[in-house]
Amino acid sequence: MYCKSDVIGRQLQSDHCKRKDLRLMMENSGTCYVFICSLACLVGGFAPSIDIPETTTEPPPTTPDPATLPYFLHHLNTTNVTIIHGKTATLDCQVFRLRDRTVSWVRRRGDDIHLLTFGSTTYHNNDRYTLEFVEPNNWQLVIKAAEETDQGHYECQVSSHPPKIRRVYLFVYVPRLEIFDARGEAIQEKFYEVGSGIDLRCTAFHVPRDSVVWSRDGARIYHTPDAGISIESNLGPSGIVSWLRVKAAAVTDSGNYSCSAPEAETATVRIQVLDGESSAAMQHSTNTASMPSRHLSASILALLLLLSVSCYCRGTPCGTVCC
């Protein structure tokens, strides 16, 4: 049997040998790996292994190739369309490389957006708005009998990423005609004396320059300087201005003078050319017609004054109030 002291001695000798072997291995190898392995043997082995989960890296999102994106005709993203009131407005939207994407039309009013069409379906409750597809790639928004309220911003949108937008501004013009005299006053009837000159000005808003026509009692008036009639048209600040001038007017020049243009409501003025006797008779008639009203006004004023004096006189001696 071994005694206790022998066991302890053997243990110390074993530990000393292990430390000596470790020192020799570190000196001979000079590597960390041998050191770590020896240290692990000294302390009782390696720690349990740890499983590291595998990581998969997804490819970053790719930017769409511009060569595959849809685009508009001539790459124009903004355009204007002008239409006359009552005509049909056609807003074009030609899309190339559409593929499986969808075209829609919307109307923008400030921050509000109203859907008009989506694909081939119309979402507007006004049947004047329709979508017409014209082969091979034109998505047309058609507005029949255009009104002033139809004027504004419209957008053709393609459901791509990023979305493609083509903006269209619709102008709806209302042709209008007005007749003025030489002093620039709007008139409906005017009197001239025989021998005086007739000067009428027709201002045409939103009509072609050469489309204004003058007529008298339905018969067209032409530019005839030899007969003392001249017609001149020019561009003014508010539109086309057409002058009709008649030199040395005669009684036969009386009538309804009209200024007309396509798509516009005709403007008409009544012209009366009076000779000396007719003018005096008309003035006398006008004065005579105004006399009864003047006599009536004077009579009413006198009656009110008489009543006022009567009430005052009756109220003073007795202290009564006039009713």
mmCIF file of C-alpha atoms in Angstrom:
data_model
loop_
_atom_site.group_PDB
_atom_site.id
_atom_site.type_symbol
_atom_site.label_atom_id
_atom_site.label_comp_id
_atom_site.label_asym_id
_atom_site.label_seq_id
_atom_site.Cartn_x
_atom_site.Cartn_y
_atom_site.Cartn_z
ATOM 1 C CA MET A 1 0.000 0.000 0.000
ATOM 2 C CA TYR A 2 0.982 3.501 -0.642
ATOM 3 C CA CYS A 3 0.804 6.043 2.069
ATOM 4 C CA LYS A 4 -0.824 9.383 1.743
ATOM 5 C CA SER A 5 2.475 11.186 1.383
ATOM 6 C CA ASP A 6 3.432 9.026 -1.560
ATOM 7 C CA VAL A 7 0.191 9.894 -3.362
ATOM 8 C CA ILE A 8 0.699 13.612 -2.864
ATOM 9 C CA GLY A 9 4.282 13.351 -4.059
ATOM 10 C CA ARG A 10 3.282 11.579 -7.219
ATOM 11 C CA GLN A 11 0.609 14.213 -7.909
ATOM 12 C CA LEU A 12 3.048 17.054 -7.530
ATOM 13 C CA GLN A 13 5.541 15.286 -9.729
ATOM 14 C CA SER A 14 2.858 14.779 -12.388
ATOM 15 C CA ASP A 15 1.857 18.458 -12.310
ATOM 16 C CA HIS A 16 5.509 19.478 -12.548
ATOM 17 C CA CYS A 17 5.956 17.258 -15.576
ATOM 18 C CA LYS A 18 2.928 18.703 -17.285
ATOM 19 C CA ARG A 19 4.123 22.265 -16.753
ATOM 20 C CA LYS A 20 7.576 21.304 -18.001
ATOM 21 C CA ASP A 21 6.111 19.690 -21.117
ATOM 22 C CA LEU A 22 3.985 22.773 -21.765
ATOM 23 C CA ARG A 23 6.987 25.072 -21.498
ATOM 24 C CA LEU A 24 8.975 22.934 -23.872
ATOM 25 C CA MET A 25 6.187 22.837 -26.443
ATOM 26 C CA MET A 26 5.753 26.626 -26.371
ATOM 27 C CA GLU A 27 9.496 27.138 -26.815
ATOM 28 C CA ASN A 28 9.723 24.604 -29.651
ATOM 29 C CA SER A 29 6.592 25.468 -31.656
ATOM 30 C CA GLY A 30 6.154 29.173 -31.011
ATOM 31 C CA THR A 31 2.591 29.005 -32.215
ATOM 32 C CA CYS A 32 -0.612 30.079 -30.527
ATOM 33 C CA TYR A 33 -2.392 26.969 -31.705
ATOM 34 C CA VAL A 34 -0.075 24.635 -29.721
ATOM 35 C CA PHE A 35 -0.372 26.895 -26.710
ATOM 36 C CA ILE A 36 -4.108 26.898 -26.797
ATOM 37 C CA CYS A 37 -4.294 23.132 -27.272
ATOM 38 C CA SER A 38 -1.895 22.515 -24.385
ATOM 39 C CA LEU A 39 -3.768 24.899 -22.164
ATOM 40 C CA ALA A 40 -6.985 23.151 -23.014
ATOM 41 C CA CYS A 41 -5.421 19.808 -22.090
ATOM 42 C CA LEU A 42 -4.244 21.297 -18.815
ATOM 43 C CA VAL A 43 -7.637 22.585 -17.778
ATOM 44 C CA GLY A 44 -9.552 19.571 -18.966
ATOM 45 C CA GLY A 45 -10.364 19.916 -22.681
ATOM 46 C CA PHE A 46 -12.030 22.243 -25.213
ATOM 47 C CA ALA A 47 -15.323 24.019 -24.638
ATOM 48 C CA PRO A 48 -18.299 22.616 -26.526
ATOM 49 C CA SER A 49 -18.583 23.801 -30.133
ATOM 50 C CA ILE A 50 -21.090 26.553 -31.089
ATOM 51 C CA ASP A 51 -23.143 26.226 -34.273
ATOM 52 C CA ILE A 52 -23.139 29.504 -36.227
ATOM 53 C CA PRO A 53 -26.249 29.859 -38.371
ATOM 54 C CA GLU A 54 -25.679 30.314 -42.046
ATOM 55 C CA THR A 55 -26.457 33.813 -43.401
ATOM 56 C CA THR A 56 -27.902 34.401 -46.818
ATOM 57 C CA THR A 57 -27.372 37.775 -48.517
ATOM 58 C CA GLU A 58 -30.132 38.840 -50.881
ATOM 59 C CA PRO A 59 -29.077 40.864 -53.876
ATOM 60 C CA PRO A 60 -29.829 44.599 -53.488
ATOM 61 C CA PRO A 61 -32.875 45.920 -55.326
ATOM 62 C CA THR A 62 -32.000 46.795 -58.849
ATOM 63 C CA THR A 63 -32.917 50.070 -60.562
ATOM 64 C CA PRO A 64 -35.270 49.526 -63.505
ATOM 65 C CA ASP A 65 -33.527 49.621 -66.803
ATOM 66 C CA PRO A 66 -34.581 52.844 -68.561
ATOM 67 C CA ALA A 67 -34.700 50.899 -71.783
ATOM 68 C CA THR A 68 -37.663 48.908 -70.404
ATOM 69 C CA LEU A 69 -39.685 51.799 -68.967
ATOM 70 C CA PRO A 70 -42.693 53.252 -70.813
ATOM 71 C CA TYR A 71 -42.425 56.693 -72.360
ATOM 72 C CA PHE A 72 -44.631 59.236 -74.126
ATOM 73 C CA LEU A 73 -44.502 60.405 -77.714
ATOM 74 C CA HIS A 74 -41.573 62.784 -78.302
ATOM 75 C CA HIS A 75 -40.923 62.512 -74.532
ATOM 76 C CA LEU A 76 -43.198 65.531 -73.961
ATOM 77 C CA ASN A 77 -44.637 65.489 -70.444
ATOM 78 C CA THR A 78 -46.587 68.770 -70.659
ATOM 79 C CA THR A 79 -48.738 70.209 -73.421
ATOM 80 C CA ASN A 80 -51.637 72.627 -73.985
ATOM 81 C CA VAL A 81 -54.853 72.077 -75.894
ATOM 82 C CA THR A 82 -57.102 74.956 -77.006
ATOM 83 C CA ILE A 83 -60.728 74.419 -77.965
ATOM 84 C CA ILE A 84 -63.682 76.673 -78.746
ATOM 85 C CA HIS A 85 -66.735 76.427 -76.541
ATOM 86 C CA GLY A 86 -69.120 73.750 -77.803
ATOM 87 C CA LYS A 87 -66.520 71.827 -79.780
ATOM 88 C CA THR A 88 -65.058 68.392 -78.982
ATOM 89 C CA ALA A 89 -61.769 68.372 -77.088
ATOM 90 C CA THR A 90 -59.387 65.450 -77.662
ATOM 91 C CA LEU A 91 -56.485 64.950 -75.246
ATOM 92 C CA ASP A 92 -53.883 62.542 -76.636
ATOM 93 C CA CYS A 93 -51.699 60.194 -74.593
ATOM 94 C CA GLN A 94 -49.459 58.013 -76.753
ATOM 95 C CA VAL A 95 -47.560 55.497 -74.609
ATOM 96 C CA PHE A 96 -44.719 53.297 -75.859
ATOM 97 C CA ARG A 97 -43.528 50.075 -74.149
ATOM 98 C CA LEU A 98 -46.687 49.951 -72.024
ATOM 99 C CA ARG A 99 -46.616 46.127 -71.693
ATOM 100 C CA ASP A 100 -48.723 44.986 -68.702
ATOM 101 C CA ARG A 101 -49.087 48.457 -67.188
ATOM 102 C CA THR A 102 -52.311 50.487 -67.006
ATOM 103 C CA VAL A 103 -53.132 53.960 -68.315
ATOM 104 C CA SER A 104 -55.483 56.255 -66.404
ATOM 105 C CA TRP A 105 -56.765 59.821 -66.826
ATOM 106 C CA VAL A 106 -57.343 62.127 -63.851
ATOM 107 C CA ARG A 107 -58.329 65.767 -63.437
ATOM 108 C CA ARG A 108 -56.451 67.865 -60.922
ATOM 109 C CA ARG A 109 -58.073 70.816 -59.129
ATOM 110 C CA GLY A 110 -55.547 72.133 -56.643
ATOM 111 C CA ASP A 111 -54.881 69.270 -54.221
ATOM 112 C CA ASP A 112 -57.998 67.356 -55.344
ATOM 113 C CA ILE A 113 -57.636 64.579 -57.895
ATOM 114 C CA HIS A 114 -60.688 63.149 -59.670
ATOM 115 C CA LEU A 115 -60.363 59.815 -61.472
ATOM 116 C CA LEU A 116 -61.851 59.951 -64.970
ATOM 117 C CA THR A 117 -60.728 56.703 -66.603
ATOM 118 C CA PHE A 118 -58.768 53.600 -65.598
ATOM 119 C CA GLY A 119 -57.771 51.326 -68.415
ATOM 120 C CA SER A 120 -60.757 51.210 -70.747
ATOM 121 C CA THR A 121 -63.290 51.974 -67.989
ATOM 122 C CA THR A 122 -64.768 55.463 -67.470
ATOM 123 C CA TYR A 123 -65.422 56.603 -63.888
ATOM 124 C CA HIS A 124 -67.063 59.973 -64.630
ATOM 125 C CA ASN A 125 -70.810 60.412 -64.266
ATOM 126 C CA ASN A 126 -70.884 62.889 -67.170
ATOM 127 C CA ASP A 127 -71.333 61.035 -70.458
ATOM 128 C CA ARG A 128 -69.504 63.843 -72.284
ATOM 129 C CA TYR A 129 -66.277 62.247 -70.995
ATOM 130 C CA THR A 130 -65.222 59.074 -72.833
ATOM 131 C CA LEU A 131 -62.042 57.108 -73.465
ATOM 132 C CA GLU A 132 -61.107 56.144 -76.999
ATOM 133 C CA PHE A 133 -58.145 53.875 -77.754
ATOM 134 C CA VAL A 134 -56.583 54.505 -81.137
ATOM 135 C CA GLU A 135 -54.211 51.824 -82.363
ATOM 136 C CA PRO A 136 -51.457 51.236 -81.682
ATOM 137 C CA ASN A 137 -50.864 53.187 -78.465
ATOM 138 C CA ASN A 138 -52.992 56.355 -78.170
ATOM 139 C CA TRP A 139 -55.235 56.560 -75.073
ATOM 140 C CA GLN A 140 -57.447 59.550 -75.886
ATOM 141 C CA LEU A 141 -59.628 61.382 -73.384
ATOM 142 C CA VAL A 142 -62.527 62.845 -75.380
ATOM 143 C CA ILE A 143 -64.695 65.678 -74.005
ATOM 144 C CA LYS A 144 -67.756 66.413 -76.126
ATOM 145 C CA ALA A 145 -69.413 69.855 -76.281
ATOM 146 C CA ALA A 146 -66.657 71.448 -74.199
ATOM 147 C CA GLU A 147 -67.789 73.980 -71.606
ATOM 148 C CA GLU A 148 -65.952 76.699 -69.720
ATOM 149 C CA THR A 149 -66.039 74.524 -66.596
ATOM 150 C CA ASP A 150 -64.014 71.869 -68.457
ATOM 151 C CA GLN A 151 -61.004 74.166 -68.591
ATOM 152 C CA GLY A 152 -58.144 73.062 -66.359
ATOM 153 C CA HIS A 153 -55.379 70.529 -65.676
ATOM 154 C CA TYR A 154 -55.581 66.883 -66.779
ATOM 155 C CA GLU A 155 -53.043 64.089 -66.273
ATOM 156 C CA CYS A 156 -52.405 60.865 -68.173
ATOM 157 C CA GLN A 157 -50.736 58.435 -65.749
ATOM 158 C CA VAL A 158 -48.969 55.121 -66.383
ATOM 159 C CA SER A 159 -48.730 52.605 -63.513
ATOM 160 C CA SER A 160 -44.982 52.079 -63.776
ATOM 161 C CA HIS A 161 -42.354 52.431 -61.041
ATOM 162 C CA PRO A 162 -41.747 55.301 -60.850
ATOM 163 C CA PRO A 163 -45.084 56.338 -62.421
ATOM 164 C CA LYS A 164 -45.059 58.229 -65.689
ATOM 165 C CA ILE A 165 -47.244 61.355 -65.880
ATOM 166 C CA ARG A 166 -48.171 63.474 -68.889
ATOM 167 C CA ARG A 167 -49.852 66.793 -68.022
ATOM 168 C CA VAL A 168 -52.317 68.525 -70.331
ATOM 169 C CA TYR A 169 -53.891 71.943 -69.783
ATOM 170 C CA LEU A 170 -57.190 72.469 -71.588
ATOM 171 C CA PHE A 171 -58.204 76.006 -72.589
ATOM 172 C CA VAL A 172 -61.886 76.506 -73.473
ATOM 173 C CA TYR A 173 -62.533 79.829 -75.208
ATOM 174 C CA VAL A 174 -65.968 81.404 -75.595
ATOM 175 C CA PRO A 175 -66.140 83.626 -78.717
ATOM 176 C CA ARG A 176 -67.828 86.938 -77.944
ATOM 177 C CA LEU A 177 -68.668 90.067 -79.941
ATOM 178 C CA GLU A 178 -69.469 93.594 -78.740
ATOM 179 C CA ILE A 179 -70.259 96.786 -80.673
ATOM 180 C CA PHE A 180 -69.064 100.194 -79.443
ATOM 181 C CA ASP A 181 -69.358 103.715 -80.805
ATOM 182 C CA ALA A 182 -66.442 106.018 -81.604
ATOM 183 C CA ARG A 183 -66.196 107.071 -77.936
ATOM 184 C CA GLY A 184 -65.835 103.457 -76.804
ATOM 185 C CA GLU A 185 -69.298 103.163 -75.264
ATOM 186 C CA ALA A 186 -71.253 99.931 -75.700
ATOM 187 C CA ILE A 187 -74.464 100.734 -77.570
ATOM 188 C CA GLN A 188 -77.672 99.074 -78.678
ATOM 189 C CA GLU A 189 -79.127 102.075 -80.472
ATOM 190 C CA LYS A 190 -77.651 105.312 -81.761
ATOM 191 C CA PHE A 191 -78.909 108.378 -83.696
ATOM 192 C CA TYR A 192 -76.991 110.255 -86.372
ATOM 193 C CA GLU A 193 -77.825 113.308 -88.425
ATOM 194 C CA VAL A 194 -77.759 113.260 -92.188
ATOM 195 C CA GLY A 195 -74.289 114.068 -93.472
ATOM 196 C CA SER A 196 -72.491 112.957 -90.312
ATOM 197 C CA GLY A 197 -70.148 109.967 -90.184
ATOM 198 C CA ILE A 198 -71.085 106.601 -88.690
ATOM 199 C CA ASP A 199 -68.246 104.987 -86.739
ATOM 200 C CA LEU A 200 -68.877 101.544 -85.244
ATOM 201 C CA ARG A 201 -66.295 99.317 -83.595
ATOM 202 C CA CYS A 202 -66.747 95.576 -83.166
ATOM 203 C CA THR A 203 -64.439 93.904 -80.628
ATOM 204 C CA ALA A 204 -64.197 90.157 -81.202
ATOM 205 C CA PHE A 205 -62.910 87.950 -78.405
ATOM 206 C CA HIS A 206 -61.366 84.550 -79.284
ATOM 207 C CA VAL A 207 -62.227 84.548 -82.982
ATOM 208 C CA PRO A 208 -59.963 84.422 -86.056
ATOM 209 C CA ARG A 209 -58.877 87.796 -87.383
ATOM 210 C CA ASP A 210 -60.428 87.544 -90.857
ATOM 211 C CA SER A 211 -63.686 85.971 -89.706
ATOM 212 C CA VAL A 212 -65.503 89.152 -88.580
ATOM 213 C CA VAL A 213 -68.318 90.151 -90.954
ATOM 214 C CA TRP A 214 -70.437 93.348 -90.984
ATOM 215 C CA SER A 215 -73.992 93.413 -92.291
ATOM 216 C CA ARG A 216 -77.016 95.741 -92.408
ATOM 217 C CA ASP A 217 -80.488 94.245 -92.205
ATOM 218 C CA GLY A 218 -79.027 90.840 -93.076
ATOM 219 C CA ALA A 219 -77.086 92.026 -96.155
ATOM 220 C CA ARG A 220 -73.299 91.833 -95.915
ATOM 221 C CA ILE A 221 -71.361 95.102 -96.050
ATOM 222 C CA TYR A 222 -68.152 95.137 -98.064
ATOM 223 C CA HIS A 223 -65.186 97.466 -98.014
ATOM 224 C CA THR A 224 -66.060 99.959 -100.779
ATOM 225 C CA PRO A 225 -64.117 103.222 -100.346
ATOM 226 C CA ASP A 226 -65.646 104.687 -103.510
ATOM 227 C CA ALA A 227 -69.069 104.467 -101.847
ATOM 228 C CA GLY A 228 -67.741 105.985 -98.614
ATOM 229 C CA ILE A 229 -67.722 102.659 -96.714
ATOM 230 C CA SER A 230 -64.534 101.329 -95.144
ATOM 231 C CA ILE A 231 -63.879 98.240 -93.035
ATOM 232 C CA GLU A 232 -60.576 97.805 -91.193
ATOM 233 C CA SER A 233 -59.492 95.063 -88.812
ATOM 234 C CA ASN A 234 -56.495 94.921 -86.509
ATOM 235 C CA LEU A 235 -55.329 93.178 -83.373
ATOM 236 C CA GLY A 236 -56.144 95.040 -80.165
ATOM 237 C CA PRO A 237 -55.214 94.370 -76.535
ATOM 238 C CA SER A 238 -58.482 92.487 -75.918
ATOM 239 C CA GLY A 239 -58.858 90.748 -79.266
ATOM 240 C CA ILE A 240 -59.666 91.487 -82.880
ATOM 241 C CA VAL A 241 -61.008 95.021 -83.531
ATOM 242 C CA SER A 242 -63.032 95.693 -86.691
ATOM 243 C CA TRP A 243 -64.061 99.241 -87.629
ATOM 244 C CA LEU A 244 -67.004 100.090 -89.870
ATOM 245 C CA ARG A 245 -67.050 103.691 -91.099
ATOM 246 C CA VAL A 246 -69.711 105.329 -93.261
ATOM 247 C CA LYS A 247 -69.003 108.822 -94.535
ATOM 248 C CA ALA A 248 -71.791 111.369 -95.066
ATOM 249 C CA ALA A 249 -74.580 109.097 -93.806
ATOM 250 C CA ALA A 250 -77.989 109.320 -95.488
ATOM 251 C CA VAL A 251 -81.423 108.408 -94.198
ATOM 252 C CA THR A 252 -81.198 105.218 -96.249
ATOM 253 C CA ASP A 253 -78.237 104.142 -94.112
ATOM 254 C CA SER A 254 -80.577 103.550 -91.170
ATOM 255 C CA GLY A 255 -81.059 99.943 -90.097
ATOM 256 C CA ASN A 256 -79.808 97.110 -87.899
ATOM 257 C CA TYR A 257 -76.049 96.803 -88.128
ATOM 258 C CA SER A 258 -74.593 93.440 -87.086
ATOM 259 C CA CYS A 259 -71.139 92.112 -86.377
ATOM 260 C CA SER A 260 -70.809 88.329 -86.685
ATOM 261 C CA ALA A 261 -68.152 85.605 -86.547
ATOM 262 C CA PRO A 262 -68.165 81.787 -86.530
ATOM 263 C CA GLU A 263 -69.087 80.137 -83.226
ATOM 264 C CA ALA A 264 -69.992 83.512 -81.696
ATOM 265 C CA GLU A 265 -73.334 85.104 -80.946
ATOM 266 C CA THR A 266 -74.034 87.969 -83.350
ATOM 267 C CA ALA A 267 -73.929 91.501 -81.927
ATOM 268 C CA THR A 268 -76.486 93.988 -83.335
ATOM 269 C CA VAL A 269 -77.089 97.713 -82.933
ATOM 270 C CA ARG A 270 -79.939 99.905 -84.250
ATOM 271 C CA ILE A 271 -78.784 102.959 -86.222
ATOM 272 C CA GLN A 272 -81.147 105.842 -87.012
ATOM 273 C CA VAL A 273 -80.071 108.536 -89.486
ATOM 274 C CA LEU A 274 -82.341 111.601 -89.232
ATOM 275 C CA ASP A 275 -82.606 114.707 -91.364
ATOM 276 C CA GLY A 276 -82.988 118.155 -89.821
ATOM 277 C CA GLU A 277 -86.812 118.145 -89.632
ATOM 278 C CA SER A 278 -86.967 114.596 -88.293
ATOM 279 C CA SER A 279 -84.380 115.409 -85.663
ATOM 280 C CA ALA A 280 -86.278 118.532 -84.536
ATOM 281 C CA ALA A 281 -89.575 116.673 -84.515
ATOM 282 C CA MET A 282 -88.019 113.883 -82.483
ATOM 283 C CA GLN A 283 -86.581 116.371 -80.017
ATOM 284 C CA HIS A 284 -89.989 118.074 -79.690
ATOM 285 C CA SER A 285 -91.657 114.725 -79.229
ATOM 286 C CA THR A 286 -89.173 113.809 -76.550
ATOM 287 C CA ASN A 287 -89.693 117.100 -74.727
ATOM 288 C CA THR A 288 -93.491 116.787 -74.988
ATOM 289 C CA ALA A 289 -93.399 113.269 -73.659
ATOM 290 C CA SER A 290 -91.407 114.405 -70.652
ATOM 291 C CA MET A 291 -93.758 117.347 -69.825
ATOM 292 C CA PRO A 292 -96.524 115.350 -68.107
ATOM 293 C CA SER A 293 -94.049 113.774 -65.775
ATOM 294 C CA ARG A 294 -92.589 117.178 -64.885
ATOM 295 C CA HIS A 295 -96.067 118.638 -64.300
ATOM 296 C CA LEU A 296 -96.968 115.652 -62.156
ATOM 297 C CA SER A 297 -93.842 116.022 -60.047
ATOM 298 C CA ALA A 298 -94.495 119.741 -59.485
ATOM 299 C CA SER A 299 -98.132 119.081 -58.515
ATOM 300 C CA ILE A 300 -97.142 116.440 -55.981
ATOM 301 C CA LEU A 301 -94.519 118.739 -54.453
ATOM 302 C CA ALA A 302 -97.022 121.604 -54.129
ATOM 303 C CA LEU A 303 -99.618 119.325 -52.507
ATOM 304 C CA LEU A 304 -97.115 118.052 -49.934
ATOM 305 C CA LEU A 305 -96.055 121.618 -49.110
ATOM 306 C CA LEU A 306 -99.698 122.716 -48.677
ATOM 307 C CA LEU A 307 -100.425 119.808 -46.326
ATOM 308 C CA SER A 308 -97.370 120.580 -44.260
ATOM 309 C CA VAL A 309 -98.319 124.265 -43.808
ATOM 310 C CA SER A 310 -101.906 123.328 -42.979
ATOM 311 C CA CYS A 311 -100.848 120.900 -40.259
ATOM 312 C CA TYR A 312 -98.519 123.442 -38.681
ATOM 313 C CA CYS A 313 -101.169 126.175 -38.618
ATOM 314 C CA ARG A 314 -103.785 123.949 -37.124
ATOM 315 C CA GLY A 315 -101.465 122.571 -34.488
ATOM 316 C CA THR A 316 -100.190 125.917 -33.157
ATOM 317 C CA PRO A 317 -103.378 127.428 -31.547
ATOM 318 C CA CYS A 318 -104.773 124.219 -30.096
ATOM 319 C CA GLY A 319 -101.643 122.235 -29.478
ATOM 320 C CA THR A 320 -102.952 119.259 -31.427
ATOM 321 C CA VAL A 321 -100.797 116.925 -33.487
ATOM 322 C CA CYS A 322 -101.441 116.720 -37.191
ATOM 323 C CA CYS A 323 -102.114 113.149 -38.321
#
